[in-house]
């Protein structure tokens, strides 16, 4: 279909076509414009591991490469296995995004988001007016601006064809003294990565040393910043979700689940406004409440993150072994996996497909 002219306002403009933006778009049935500087499915910056239920929520089961029932922590020769209370999976990012996008009614434009002027989104393809704006642009928060406080980690990853023991493996090794490394099997390949809690960016040597333990070397590398902080969820009328609002979790670095659930909640509330069921003020209040509900759990993870930074590597393994006791582990996962569950996660009707216009 031909694209709408920039002079005609949209009901909703979503900046960013990744996890949060696509989840929001799936809950919207008005005149919706989805913007991203890259084609949908390009620009992977994540390890692409998430609970299976989140992938199903997005209608992207076809993207799953391998399911995992175990989280394994390695520290100073100690190996501790935590059984996951629900299955996680590794998945293909491009396939995930394309499957999720096909379940929206949004019009897509490939354009860089430069900022905004009131309700107008300024892009490399011109300005577009929208009644509601959603910022899902990641760490740069192009529409909502950089709220505070923000804690920025940085990680890189490389995928190579190699067999790795099943499970999601986290390694607390000398290669990354201020973070961790990981090895995630994904079908016929494995993803190896390193993360610095302090946001150090020169991690390629550490990744090379870590992969050498498995007889491998980095191939194509991707990655980026992970922003936590639970920053303001609505800024001057702009709804923010995912890394744009600091929704990545401390300690684990998990951001897909929280981004998708925040986007889903955001989109569902705005659709209620479009349907005349609630007012814009009620939608803003509802979204703020959704974010505030998990603030205490977020702070607990942040304190745990700081403790891990201060502990010797050997003590991390000991702490993981203590946490592996069934009662403690169940208590931890009950609270950890509850974050974001007040979001709307119902199924969506399948539209005829994404309407795309490259600008």
Coordinates of N, CA and C in Angstrom, one line a residue, residues 42-185:
X42 N 17.1 -6.6 10.9 CA 18.5 -6.3 10.9 C 18.9 -5.7 12.2
X43 N 20.3 -5.6 12.4 CA 20.8 -4.9 13.5 C 20.7 -5.7 14.8
X44 N 20.9 -7.0 14.8 CA 20.8 -7.7 16.1 C 21.9 -7.2 17.1
X45 N 21.5 -7.0 18.3 CA 22.4 -6.5 19.3 C 22.2 -7.4 20.6
X46 N 21.5 -8.5 20.5 CA 21.1 -9.2 21.7 C 21.6 -10.7 21.6
X47 N 21.7 -11.4 22.7 CA 22.0 -12.8 22.7 C 20.8 -13.6 22.3
X48 N 19.7 -13.0 22.2 CA 18.5 -13.7 21.7 C 18.1 -14.9 22.4
X49 N 18.0 -14.8 23.7 CA 17.5 -15.9 24.6 C 16.4 -15.3 25.5
X50 N 15.3 -16.0 25.6 CA 14.2 -15.5 26.3 C 13.3 -16.7 26.7
X51 N 12.3 -16.5 27.6 CA 11.4 -17.5 27.9 C 10.6 -17.9 26.7
X52 N 10.3 -19.1 26.6 CA 9.5 -19.6 25.4 C 8.1 -18.9 25.3
X53 N 7.6 -18.6 26.5 CA 6.2 -18.0 26.5 C 6.3 -16.6 25.9
X54 N 7.4 -15.9 26.0 CA 7.5 -14.6 25.4 C 7.5 -14.7 23.8
X55 N 8.2 -15.7 23.4 CA 8.3 -15.9 21.9 C 6.9 -16.3 21.4
X56 N 6.2 -17.1 22.2 CA 4.8 -17.5 21.8 C 3.9 -16.3 21.8
X57 N 4.1 -15.5 22.9 CA 3.2 -14.3 23.0 C 3.4 -13.4 21.7
X58 N 4.6 -13.3 21.1 CA 4.8 -12.5 20.0 C 4.5 -13.3 18.7
X59 N 4.0 -14.5 18.8 CA 3.7 -15.3 17.6 C 4.9 -15.6 16.7
X60 N 6.0 -15.9 17.4 CA 7.3 -16.1 16.6 C 7.9 -17.4 16.9
X61 N 7.1 -18.5 17.2 CA 7.6 -19.8 17.5 C 8.5 -20.3 16.5
X62 N 8.3 -20.0 15.2 CA 9.1 -20.5 14.1 C 10.5 -20.0 14.2
X63 N 10.8 -19.0 15.0 CA 12.2 -18.5 15.2 C 13.0 -19.3 16.2
X64 N 12.4 -20.2 17.0 CA 13.1 -20.9 18.0 C 14.1 -21.9 17.4
X65 N 15.3 -21.8 18.0 CA 16.4 -22.7 17.5 C 16.6 -23.8 18.5
X66 N 16.5 -23.6 19.8 CA 16.7 -24.6 20.8 C 16.1 -24.2 22.1
X67 N 15.4 -25.1 22.8 CA 14.9 -24.8 24.1 C 15.8 -25.3 25.2
X68 N 15.7 -24.6 26.4 CA 16.7 -24.9 27.5 C 15.9 -25.0 28.8
X69 N 16.2 -26.0 29.6 CA 15.6 -26.1 30.9 C 16.5 -25.9 32.0
X70 N 17.8 -25.5 31.7 CA 18.8 -25.4 32.8 C 19.6 -24.1 32.6
X71 N 19.9 -23.5 33.7 CA 20.8 -22.4 33.7 C 22.1 -22.9 34.5
X72 N 23.2 -22.7 33.9 CA 24.5 -23.3 34.5 C 25.4 -22.2 34.8
X73 N 25.9 -22.1 36.1 CA 26.9 -21.1 36.5 C 28.2 -21.7 36.7
X74 N 29.2 -21.1 36.1 CA 30.6 -21.6 36.2 C 31.5 -20.5 36.8
X75 N 32.2 -20.9 37.9 CA 33.0 -19.9 38.6 C 34.2 -20.6 39.3
X76 N 35.4 -20.3 38.9 CA 36.6 -20.9 39.5 C 36.5 -22.4 39.7
X77 N 36.2 -23.1 38.6 CA 36.2 -24.5 38.7 C 34.9 -25.1 39.2
X78 N 34.0 -24.3 39.8 CA 32.8 -24.8 40.3 C 31.7 -24.7 39.2
X79 N 30.9 -25.8 39.1 CA 29.8 -25.8 38.2 C 28.5 -26.0 39.0
X80 N 27.6 -25.0 38.8 CA 26.3 -25.1 39.6 C 25.2 -25.0 38.6
X81 N 24.3 -26.0 38.6 CA 23.1 -26.0 37.7 C 21.8 -25.6 38.4
X82 N 21.2 -24.7 37.8 CA 19.8 -24.2 38.3 C 18.8 -24.7 37.3
X83 N 17.8 -25.5 37.8 CA 16.7 -25.9 36.9 C 15.8 -24.7 36.7
X84 N 15.5 -24.4 35.5 CA 14.6 -23.3 35.2 C 13.1 -23.7 35.5
X85 N 12.3 -22.9 36.1 CA 10.9 -23.2 36.3 C 10.0 -23.2 35.1
X86 N 10.6 -22.6 34.0 CA 9.9 -22.6 32.8 C 10.9 -22.6 31.7
X87 N 10.6 -23.2 30.5 CA 11.6 -23.3 29.5 C 12.0 -21.9 28.9
X88 N 13.3 -21.7 28.7 CA 13.8 -20.6 27.9 C 14.2 -21.1 26.5
X89 N 14.6 -20.3 25.6 CA 15.0 -20.7 24.3 C 16.0 -19.7 23.7
X90 N 16.8 -20.2 22.8 CA 17.6 -19.3 21.9 C 16.8 -19.3 20.6
X91 N 16.8 -18.1 19.9 CA 16.1 -18.0 18.7 C 16.8 -17.1 17.7
X92 N 16.3 -17.1 16.4 CA 16.9 -16.4 15.4 C 16.2 -15.0 15.3
X93 N 17.0 -13.9 15.5 CA 16.5 -12.6 15.6 C 15.7 -12.1 14.4
X94 N 16.3 -12.3 13.2 CA 15.6 -11.9 12.0 C 14.2 -12.6 11.9
X95 N 14.2 -13.9 12.0 CA 13.0 -14.6 11.9 C 12.0 -14.2 13.0
X96 N 12.5 -13.9 14.2 CA 11.6 -13.5 15.3 C 10.9 -12.2 14.9
X97 N 11.7 -11.2 14.4 CA 11.1 -9.9 14.1 C 10.2 -9.9 13.0
X98 N 10.5 -10.7 11.9 CA 9.6 -10.8 10.8 C 8.3 -11.5 11.1
X99 N 8.4 -12.5 11.9 CA 7.2 -13.2 12.4 C 6.3 -12.3 13.2
X100 N 7.0 -11.6 14.2 CA 6.2 -10.6 15.0 C 5.6 -9.5 14.2
X101 N 6.4 -9.0 13.3 CA 5.9 -7.8 12.5 C 4.7 -8.2 11.6
X102 N 4.7 -9.5 11.1 CA 3.5 -9.9 10.3 C 2.2 -10.0 11.1
X103 N 2.3 -9.9 12.4 CA 1.1 -9.9 13.3 C 0.8 -8.5 13.8
X104 N 1.2 -7.5 13.0 CA 0.8 -6.1 13.3 C 0.0 -5.6 12.1
X105 N -0.7 -4.5 12.4 CA -1.4 -3.7 11.3 C -0.7 -2.5 11.0
X106 N 0.5 -2.3 11.5 CA 1.3 -1.1 11.3 C 1.8 -0.9 9.9
X107 N 2.0 0.4 9.6 CA 2.7 0.7 8.4 C 4.2 0.9 8.8
X108 N 5.1 0.4 8.0 CA 6.5 0.5 8.4 C 7.2 1.4 7.4
X109 N 8.0 2.3 8.0 CA 8.9 3.2 7.2 C 10.3 3.0 7.7
X110 N 11.2 2.8 6.8 CA 12.6 2.7 7.1 C 13.2 4.2 7.1
X111 N 13.4 4.7 8.3 CA 13.9 6.1 8.5 C 14.6 6.2 9.8
X112 N 15.6 7.0 9.9 CA 16.3 7.3 11.2 C 15.5 8.3 12.0
X113 N 15.2 8.0 13.2 CA 14.5 8.9 14.1 C 15.5 9.9 14.7
X114 N 15.3 11.2 14.4 CA 16.2 12.3 14.8 C 15.8 13.0 16.1
X115 N 14.6 12.9 16.4 CA 14.1 13.6 17.6 C 12.6 13.9 17.4
X116 N 12.1 14.9 18.2 CA 10.7 15.3 18.0 C 10.5 16.8 18.3
X117 N 9.4 17.3 17.8 CA 9.0 18.6 18.0 C 7.5 18.6 18.5
X118 N 7.3 18.5 19.8 CA 6.0 18.3 20.3 C 5.5 16.9 19.9
X119 N 4.4 16.8 19.2 CA 3.8 15.5 18.7 C 4.3 15.1 17.4
X120 N 5.3 15.8 16.8 CA 5.8 15.5 15.5 C 7.2 14.8 15.7
X121 N 7.3 13.6 15.0 CA 8.5 12.9 15.1 C 9.4 13.3 13.9
X122 N 10.6 13.7 14.1 CA 11.5 14.2 13.1 C 12.4 13.0 12.6
X123 N 12.4 12.7 11.4 CA 13.1 11.6 10.8 C 13.9 12.0 9.6
X124 N 14.7 11.1 9.1 CA 15.4 11.3 7.9 C 14.5 11.3 6.7
X125 N 13.3 10.9 6.8 CA 12.3 10.9 5.8 C 11.3 12.0 5.9
X126 N 11.5 12.9 6.8 CA 10.6 14.0 7.0 C 10.0 13.9 8.4
X127 N 9.0 14.8 8.7 CA 8.3 14.8 10.0 C 6.9 14.1 9.9
X128 N 6.6 13.4 11.0 CA 5.3 12.7 11.0 C 4.6 13.0 12.4
X129 N 3.4 13.4 12.3 CA 2.6 13.8 13.5 C 1.8 12.5 14.0
X130 N 1.8 12.4 15.3 CA 1.1 11.3 15.9 C 0.4 11.7 17.2
X131 N -0.8 11.2 17.4 CA -1.5 11.5 18.7 C -0.8 10.9 19.9
X132 N -0.2 9.7 19.7 CA 0.6 9.1 20.8 C 1.9 8.7 20.2
X133 N 2.9 8.9 21.0 CA 4.3 8.5 20.6 C 4.9 7.5 21.6
X134 N 5.5 6.4 21.0 CA 6.1 5.4 21.8 C 7.6 5.3 21.4
X135 N 8.5 5.5 22.4 CA 9.9 5.4 22.2 C 10.4 4.1 22.5
X136 N 10.8 3.3 21.5 CA 11.4 2.0 21.7 C 12.7 2.0 20.9
X137 N 13.5 3.1 20.9 CA 14.7 3.2 20.1 C 15.9 2.7 20.9
X138 N 15.8 2.1 22.0 CA 16.9 1.5 22.7 C 17.6 2.6 23.5
X139 N 18.9 2.4 23.8 CA 19.7 3.2 24.7 C 19.7 4.7 24.4
X140 N 19.6 5.1 23.1 CA 19.6 6.5 22.8 C 18.4 7.3 23.1
X141 N 17.2 6.5 23.3 CA 16.0 7.2 23.7 C 15.7 8.5 22.9
X142 N 15.6 8.3 21.6 CA 15.5 9.4 20.7 C 14.3 10.3 20.9
X143 N 13.2 9.8 21.4 CA 12.0 10.7 21.7 C 11.9 11.1 23.1
X144 N 12.1 10.2 24.0 CA 11.9 10.4 25.4 C 13.0 11.1 26.1
X145 N 14.2 11.1 25.5 CA 15.4 11.7 26.1 C 15.9 10.8 27.1
X146 N 17.1 11.1 27.6 CA 17.8 10.2 28.6 C 17.3 10.6 30.0
X147 N 16.5 9.7 30.6 CA 16.0 9.9 31.9 C 17.1 9.6 32.9
X148 N 16.9 9.6 34.2 CA 17.9 9.3 35.2 C 17.2 8.5 36.3
X149 N 17.9 7.7 37.0 CA 19.3 7.3 36.8 C 19.4 6.3 35.7
X150 N 20.6 6.2 35.0 CA 20.8 5.2 34.0 C 22.1 4.4 34.3
X151 N 22.1 3.1 34.3 CA 23.3 2.3 34.5 C 23.5 1.5 33.3
X152 N 24.6 1.7 32.7 CA 24.9 1.2 31.4 C 26.0 0.1 31.4
X153 N 25.6 -1.1 31.0 CA 26.5 -2.2 30.8 C 26.8 -2.3 29.3
X154 N 27.8 -3.1 28.9 CA 28.1 -3.3 27.5 C 28.5 -4.7 27.3
X155 N 28.0 -5.3 26.1 CA 28.4 -6.7 25.8 C 28.5 -6.9 24.4
X156 N 29.3 -7.9 24.0 CA 29.5 -8.3 22.6 C 29.4 -9.8 22.5
X157 N 29.1 -10.3 21.3 CA 28.8 -11.7 21.1 C 29.2 -12.1 19.7
X158 N 29.5 -13.4 19.6 CA 29.8 -14.0 18.3 C 29.2 -15.4 18.2
X159 N 28.6 -15.7 17.1 CA 28.0 -17.0 16.9 C 28.9 -17.8 16.0
X160 N 29.2 -19.0 16.4 CA 30.0 -19.9 15.5 C 29.4 -21.3 15.5
X161 N 29.7 -22.1 14.4 CA 29.2 -23.5 14.4 C 30.0 -24.3 15.3
X162 N 29.4 -24.7 16.5 CA 30.1 -25.5 17.5 C 29.1 -26.1 18.4
X163 N 29.3 -27.3 18.8 CA 28.4 -28.0 19.8 C 28.8 -27.6 21.2
X164 N 27.8 -27.2 22.0 CA 28.0 -26.9 23.4 C 27.0 -27.6 24.2
X165 N 27.3 -28.0 25.4 CA 26.4 -28.7 26.3 C 25.1 -27.9 26.4
X166 N 24.0 -28.6 26.4 CA 22.7 -27.9 26.5 C 22.6 -27.0 27.8
X167 N 21.8 -26.0 27.7 CA 21.6 -25.1 28.9 C 22.2 -23.7 28.6
X168 N 21.8 -22.8 29.4 CA 22.3 -21.4 29.3 C 23.4 -21.3 30.3
X169 N 24.6 -21.1 29.8 CA 25.9 -21.2 30.6 C 26.4 -19.8 30.8
X170 N 26.6 -19.4 32.1 CA 27.2 -18.2 32.5 C 28.5 -18.4 33.2
X171 N 29.5 -17.8 32.7 CA 30.9 -18.0 33.2 C 31.4 -16.8 33.9
X172 N 31.8 -16.9 35.2 CA 32.4 -15.8 35.9 C 33.9 -16.1 35.9
X173 N 34.6 -15.5 35.0 CA 36.0 -15.9 34.7 C 36.9 -14.6 34.7
X174 N 38.2 -14.9 34.8 CA 39.2 -13.7 34.8 C 39.1 -12.9 33.6
X175 N 38.6 -13.4 32.5 CA 38.6 -12.7 31.2 C 37.7 -11.4 31.4
X176 N 36.7 -11.5 32.2 CA 35.8 -10.3 32.4 C 35.6 -10.2 33.9
X177 N 36.6 -9.5 34.6 CA 36.5 -9.4 36.1 C 35.3 -8.5 36.5
X178 N 34.8 -7.7 35.7 CA 33.7 -6.8 36.1 C 32.4 -7.2 35.4
X179 N 32.2 -8.5 35.1 CA 31.0 -8.9 34.4 C 31.0 -10.4 34.3
X180 N 30.6 -10.9 33.2 CA 30.5 -12.4 33.0 C 30.6 -12.7 31.5
X181 N 30.8 -14.0 31.2 CA 30.8 -14.4 29.9 C 29.7 -15.5 29.7
X182 N 29.3 -15.8 28.5 CA 28.2 -16.8 28.4 C 28.5 -17.6 27.1
X183 N 27.9 -18.8 27.2 CA 27.9 -19.7 26.1 C 26.4 -20.3 26.0
X184 N 25.7 -19.9 24.9 CA 24.4 -20.4 24.7 C 24.3 -21.2 23.4
X185 N 24.0 -22.5 23.5 CA 23.8 -23.3 22.3 C 22.5 -22.9 21.6

